[in-house]
Short mmCIF file of C-alpha atoms and ligand atoms in Angstrom, two decimals:
data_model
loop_
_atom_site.label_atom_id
_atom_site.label_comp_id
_atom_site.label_asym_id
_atom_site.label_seq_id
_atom_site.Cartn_x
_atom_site.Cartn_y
_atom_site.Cartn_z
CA UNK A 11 114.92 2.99 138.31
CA UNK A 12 113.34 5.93 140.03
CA UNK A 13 110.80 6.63 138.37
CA UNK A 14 107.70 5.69 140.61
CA UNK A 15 106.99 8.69 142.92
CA UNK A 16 104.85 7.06 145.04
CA UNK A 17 105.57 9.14 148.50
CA UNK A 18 104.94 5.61 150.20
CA UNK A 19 108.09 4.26 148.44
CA UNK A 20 111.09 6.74 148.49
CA UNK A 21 114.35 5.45 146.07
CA UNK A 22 117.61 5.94 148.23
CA UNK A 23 119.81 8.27 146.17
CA UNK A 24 122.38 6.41 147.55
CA UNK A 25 122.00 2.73 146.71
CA UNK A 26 119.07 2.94 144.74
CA UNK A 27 117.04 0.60 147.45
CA UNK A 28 113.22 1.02 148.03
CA UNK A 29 111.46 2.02 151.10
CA UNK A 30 109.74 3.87 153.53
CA UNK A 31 109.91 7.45 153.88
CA UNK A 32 110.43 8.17 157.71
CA UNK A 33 109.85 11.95 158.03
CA UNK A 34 112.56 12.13 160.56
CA UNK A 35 115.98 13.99 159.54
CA UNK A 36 117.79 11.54 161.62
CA UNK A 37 116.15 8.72 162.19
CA UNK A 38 117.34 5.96 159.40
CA UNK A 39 115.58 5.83 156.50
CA UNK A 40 117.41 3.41 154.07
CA UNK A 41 117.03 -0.22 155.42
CA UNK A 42 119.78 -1.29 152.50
CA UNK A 43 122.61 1.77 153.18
CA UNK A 44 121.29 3.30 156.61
CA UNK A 45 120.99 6.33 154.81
CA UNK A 46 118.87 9.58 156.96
CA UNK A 47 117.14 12.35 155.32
CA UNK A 48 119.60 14.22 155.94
CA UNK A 49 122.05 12.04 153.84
CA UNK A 50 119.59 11.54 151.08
CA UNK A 51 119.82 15.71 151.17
CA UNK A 52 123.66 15.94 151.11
CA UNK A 53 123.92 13.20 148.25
CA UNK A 54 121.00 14.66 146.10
CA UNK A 55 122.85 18.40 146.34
CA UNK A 56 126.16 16.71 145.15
CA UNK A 57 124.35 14.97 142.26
CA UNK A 58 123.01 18.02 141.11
CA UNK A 59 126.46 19.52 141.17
CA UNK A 60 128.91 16.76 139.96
CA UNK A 61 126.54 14.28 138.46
CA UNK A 62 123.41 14.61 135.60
CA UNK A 63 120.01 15.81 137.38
CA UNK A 64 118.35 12.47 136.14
CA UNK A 65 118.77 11.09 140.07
CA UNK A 66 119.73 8.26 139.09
CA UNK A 67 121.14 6.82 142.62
CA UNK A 68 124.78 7.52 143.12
CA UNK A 69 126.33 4.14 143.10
CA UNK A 70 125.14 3.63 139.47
CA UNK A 71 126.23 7.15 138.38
CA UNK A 72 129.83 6.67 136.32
CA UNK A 73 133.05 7.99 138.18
CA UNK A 74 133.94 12.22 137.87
CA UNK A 75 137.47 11.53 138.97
CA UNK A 76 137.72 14.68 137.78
CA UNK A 77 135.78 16.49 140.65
CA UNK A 78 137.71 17.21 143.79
CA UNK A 79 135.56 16.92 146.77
CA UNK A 80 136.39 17.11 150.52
CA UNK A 81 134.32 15.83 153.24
CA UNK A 82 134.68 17.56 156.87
CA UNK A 83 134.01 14.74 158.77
CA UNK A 84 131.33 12.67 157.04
CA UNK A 85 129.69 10.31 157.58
CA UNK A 86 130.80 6.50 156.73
CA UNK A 87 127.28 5.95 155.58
CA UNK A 88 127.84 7.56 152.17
CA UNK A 89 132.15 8.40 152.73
CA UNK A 90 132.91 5.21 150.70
CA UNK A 91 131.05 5.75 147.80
CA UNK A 92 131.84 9.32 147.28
CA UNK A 93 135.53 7.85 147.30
CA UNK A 94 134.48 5.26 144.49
CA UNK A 95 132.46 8.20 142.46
CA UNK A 96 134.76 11.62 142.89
CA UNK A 97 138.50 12.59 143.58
CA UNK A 98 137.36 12.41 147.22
CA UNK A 99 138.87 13.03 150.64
CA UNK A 100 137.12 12.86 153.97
CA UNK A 101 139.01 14.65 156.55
CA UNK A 102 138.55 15.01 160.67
CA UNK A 103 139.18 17.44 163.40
CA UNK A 104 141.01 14.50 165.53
CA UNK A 105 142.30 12.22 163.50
CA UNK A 106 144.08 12.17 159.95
CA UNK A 107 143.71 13.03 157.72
CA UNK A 108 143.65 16.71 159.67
CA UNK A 109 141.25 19.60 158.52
CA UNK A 110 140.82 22.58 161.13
CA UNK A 111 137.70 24.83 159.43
CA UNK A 112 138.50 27.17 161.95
CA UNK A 113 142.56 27.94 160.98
CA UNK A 114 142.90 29.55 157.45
CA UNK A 115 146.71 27.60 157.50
CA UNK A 116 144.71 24.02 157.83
CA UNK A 117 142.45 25.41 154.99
CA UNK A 118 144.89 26.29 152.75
CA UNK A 119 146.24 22.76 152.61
CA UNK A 120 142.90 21.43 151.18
CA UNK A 121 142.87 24.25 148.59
CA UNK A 122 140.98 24.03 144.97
CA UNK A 123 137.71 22.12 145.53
CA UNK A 124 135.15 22.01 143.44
CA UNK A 125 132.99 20.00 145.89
CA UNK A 126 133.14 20.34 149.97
CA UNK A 127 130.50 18.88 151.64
CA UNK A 128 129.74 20.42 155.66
CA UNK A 129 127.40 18.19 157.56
CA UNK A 130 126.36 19.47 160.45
CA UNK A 131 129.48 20.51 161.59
CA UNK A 132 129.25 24.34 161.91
CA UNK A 133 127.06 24.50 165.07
CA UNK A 134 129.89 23.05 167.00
CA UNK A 135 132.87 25.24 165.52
CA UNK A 136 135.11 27.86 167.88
CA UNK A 137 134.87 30.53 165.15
CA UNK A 138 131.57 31.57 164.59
CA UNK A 139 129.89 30.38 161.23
CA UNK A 140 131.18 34.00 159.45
CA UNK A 141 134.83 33.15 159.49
CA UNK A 142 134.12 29.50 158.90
CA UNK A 143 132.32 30.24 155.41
CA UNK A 144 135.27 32.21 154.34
CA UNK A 145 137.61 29.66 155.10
CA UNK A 146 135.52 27.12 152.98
CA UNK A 147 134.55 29.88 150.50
CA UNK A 148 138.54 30.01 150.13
CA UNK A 149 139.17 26.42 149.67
CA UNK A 150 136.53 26.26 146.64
CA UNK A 151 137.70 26.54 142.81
CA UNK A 152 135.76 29.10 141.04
CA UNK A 153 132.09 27.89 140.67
CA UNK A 154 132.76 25.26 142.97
CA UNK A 155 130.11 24.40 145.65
CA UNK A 156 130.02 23.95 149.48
CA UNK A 157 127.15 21.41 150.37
CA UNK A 158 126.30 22.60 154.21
CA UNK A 159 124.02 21.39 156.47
CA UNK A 160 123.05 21.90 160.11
CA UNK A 161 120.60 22.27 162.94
CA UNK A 162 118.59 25.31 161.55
CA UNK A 163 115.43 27.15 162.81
CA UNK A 164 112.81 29.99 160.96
CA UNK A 165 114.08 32.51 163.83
CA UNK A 166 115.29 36.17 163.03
CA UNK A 167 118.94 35.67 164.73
CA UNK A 168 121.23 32.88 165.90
CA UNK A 169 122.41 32.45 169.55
CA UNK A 170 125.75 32.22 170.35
CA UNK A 171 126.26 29.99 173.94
CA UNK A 172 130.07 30.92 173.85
CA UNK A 173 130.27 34.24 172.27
CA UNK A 174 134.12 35.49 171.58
CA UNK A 175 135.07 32.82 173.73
CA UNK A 176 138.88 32.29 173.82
CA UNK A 177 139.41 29.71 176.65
CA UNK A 178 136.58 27.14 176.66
CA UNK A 179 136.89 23.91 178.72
CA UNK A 180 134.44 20.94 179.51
CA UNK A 181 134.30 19.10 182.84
CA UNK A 182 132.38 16.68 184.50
CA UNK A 183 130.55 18.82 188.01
CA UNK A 184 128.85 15.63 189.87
CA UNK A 185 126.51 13.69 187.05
CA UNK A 186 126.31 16.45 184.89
CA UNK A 187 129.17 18.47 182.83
CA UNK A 188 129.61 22.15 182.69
CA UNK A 189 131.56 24.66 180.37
CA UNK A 190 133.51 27.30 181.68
CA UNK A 191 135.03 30.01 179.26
CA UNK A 192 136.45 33.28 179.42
CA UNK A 193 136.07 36.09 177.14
CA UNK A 194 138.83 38.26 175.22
CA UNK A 195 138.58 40.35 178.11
CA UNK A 196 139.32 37.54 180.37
CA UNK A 197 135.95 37.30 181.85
CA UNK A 198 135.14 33.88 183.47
CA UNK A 199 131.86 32.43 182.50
CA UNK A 200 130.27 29.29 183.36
CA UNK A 201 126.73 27.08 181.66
CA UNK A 202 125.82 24.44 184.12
CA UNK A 203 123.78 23.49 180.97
CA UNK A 204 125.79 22.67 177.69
CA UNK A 205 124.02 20.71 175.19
CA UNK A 206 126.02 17.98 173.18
CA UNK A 207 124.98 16.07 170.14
CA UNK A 208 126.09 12.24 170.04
CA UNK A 209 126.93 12.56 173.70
CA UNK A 210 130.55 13.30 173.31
CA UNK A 211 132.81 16.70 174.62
CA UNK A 212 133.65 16.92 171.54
CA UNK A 213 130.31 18.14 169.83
CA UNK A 214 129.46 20.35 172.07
CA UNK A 215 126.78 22.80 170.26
CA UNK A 216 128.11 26.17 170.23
CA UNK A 217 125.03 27.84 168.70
CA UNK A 218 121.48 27.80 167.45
CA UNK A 219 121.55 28.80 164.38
CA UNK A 220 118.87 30.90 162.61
CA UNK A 221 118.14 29.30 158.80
CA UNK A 222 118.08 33.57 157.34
CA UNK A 223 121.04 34.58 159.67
CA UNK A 224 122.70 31.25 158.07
CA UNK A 225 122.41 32.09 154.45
CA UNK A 226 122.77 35.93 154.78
CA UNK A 227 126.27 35.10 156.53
CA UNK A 228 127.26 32.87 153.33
CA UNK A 229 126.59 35.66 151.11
CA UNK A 230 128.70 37.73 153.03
CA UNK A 231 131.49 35.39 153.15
CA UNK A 232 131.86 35.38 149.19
CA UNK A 233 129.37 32.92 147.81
CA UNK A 234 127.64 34.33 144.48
CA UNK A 235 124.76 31.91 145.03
CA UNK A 236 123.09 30.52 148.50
CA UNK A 237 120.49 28.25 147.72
CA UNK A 238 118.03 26.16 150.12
CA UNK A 239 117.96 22.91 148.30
CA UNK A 240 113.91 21.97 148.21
CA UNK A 241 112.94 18.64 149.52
CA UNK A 242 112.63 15.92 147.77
CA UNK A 243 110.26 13.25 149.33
CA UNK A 244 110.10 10.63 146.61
CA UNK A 245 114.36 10.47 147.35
CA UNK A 246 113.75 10.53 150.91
CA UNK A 247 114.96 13.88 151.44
CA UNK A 248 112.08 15.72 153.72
CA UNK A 249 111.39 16.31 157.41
CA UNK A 250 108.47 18.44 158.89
CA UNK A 251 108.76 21.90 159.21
CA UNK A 252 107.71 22.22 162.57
CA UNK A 253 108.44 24.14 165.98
CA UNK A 254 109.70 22.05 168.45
CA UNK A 255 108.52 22.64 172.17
CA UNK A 256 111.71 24.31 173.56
CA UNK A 257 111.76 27.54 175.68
CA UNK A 258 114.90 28.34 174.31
CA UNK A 259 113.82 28.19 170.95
CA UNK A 260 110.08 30.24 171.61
CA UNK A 261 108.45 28.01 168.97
CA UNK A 262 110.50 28.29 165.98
CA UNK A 263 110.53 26.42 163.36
CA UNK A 264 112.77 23.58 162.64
CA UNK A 265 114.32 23.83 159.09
CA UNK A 266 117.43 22.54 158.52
CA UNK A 267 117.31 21.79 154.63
CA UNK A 268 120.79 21.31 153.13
CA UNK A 269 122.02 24.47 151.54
CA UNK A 270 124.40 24.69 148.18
CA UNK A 271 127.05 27.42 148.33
CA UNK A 272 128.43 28.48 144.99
CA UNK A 273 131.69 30.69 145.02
ZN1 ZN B 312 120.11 3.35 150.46
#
């Protein structure tokens, strides 16, 4: 079914549809499912890991009731099928069924995984993304896999917005919104310019993250193998690698490619 690689007709790994490749990570790419890049990314990393590496599209793939897999907040794009393919649970921040990332105790609840897939997710978390690979590292079986992705860029460190932050609250100043925190030292500190993704208090972005300081912090939280997976175009799975004109960022490059975590 896939196996014309013309790069003008990608074949969703999702629903097994033809189309146009948009190199966009965000922008829809699927006309059939909706799926993104970034979705064709997550779901190509999972059928490497719980399915054969023939890429044949996931909803013709057989059931692995067998695999557990957890979804922290996914998206309802692919959510339904993963529940139709794999012993799967998506869980949520704010609404049941609960997972904290953050709180070892919430963790331990969702315990022997062999499959967790973190979508963009970890530049928004309290803790920074150190503690928050342990506490997926932790959940995993042995040889299981964490399939993470998130806003990354080719820069030698991350920045922290919020660093050791222990109060942090949003509110609205006028038309715009501003985050005040205080440090463990009970230092007040205010950004009259928080960025949020999807427009909501809820995802405000904590951090840029830097792709190397990324992977070198998953090897340091207990994963034997950190691997960048490499795009794919022909499944949809590619963006450009380029800087993006931001001051904050000084011309880094955008990366972002979905990363496989094996305890
Ligand atoms: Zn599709």
């Amino acid at each position: 079914m896939c196996s014309n690689h013309d790069l003008a007709n990608f074949c969703c790994p999702l629903c097994g549809s033809r189309g146009t490749i948009r190199l966009s990570r965000e922008a829809q790419g699927c006309a059939v499912c909706g799926a993104n890049a970034r979705y064709c990314g997550i779901i190509l990393a999972i059928q490497n890991v719980a399915f054969d590496s023939s890429r044949t599209p996931l909803i013709l793939q057989p059931p692995r009731m067998d695999v557990r897999a957890l979804g922290v907040s996914d998206s309802e794009c692919y959510a339904d099928l993963l529940g139709q393919k794999l012993s799967y649970r998506n869980t949520f921040f704010h609404q049941a069924p609960f997972l904290d990332i953050c709180a070892p105790a919430s963790c331990d609840a969702w315990a022997a995984c062999d499959i967790i897939i973190c979508s963009d997710v970890i530049e928004h978390t309290a803790e920074p993304p150190s503690v928050v690979l342990a506490n997926l590292c932790s959940m995993l079986k042995p040889g299981g896999s964490v399939i993470l992705s998130a806003p990354t860029w080719q820069m030698p460190y991350s920045i922290e917005w919020y660093p050791g932050a222990t109060e942090l609250t949003v509110s609205d100043r006028g038309a715009s919104r501003v985050v005040e925190w205080r440090n463990r030292r009970g230092t007040l500190y205010m950004d009259d310019k928080p960025n949020f993704h999807g427009g909501t208090g809820d995802a405000l972005e904590r951090r840029l993250l830097s792709h190397g300081e990324l992977t070198a912090a998953a090897r340091t939280a207990g994963f034997s193998a950190v691997q960048t997976l490499p795009f794919a175009e022909e499944y949809g799975y590619v963006w450009p690698l380029v800087s993006w004109p931001d001051p904050t960022l000084r011309e880094a490059v955008f990366d972002s490619r979905v990363l496989v975590l094996t305890r």
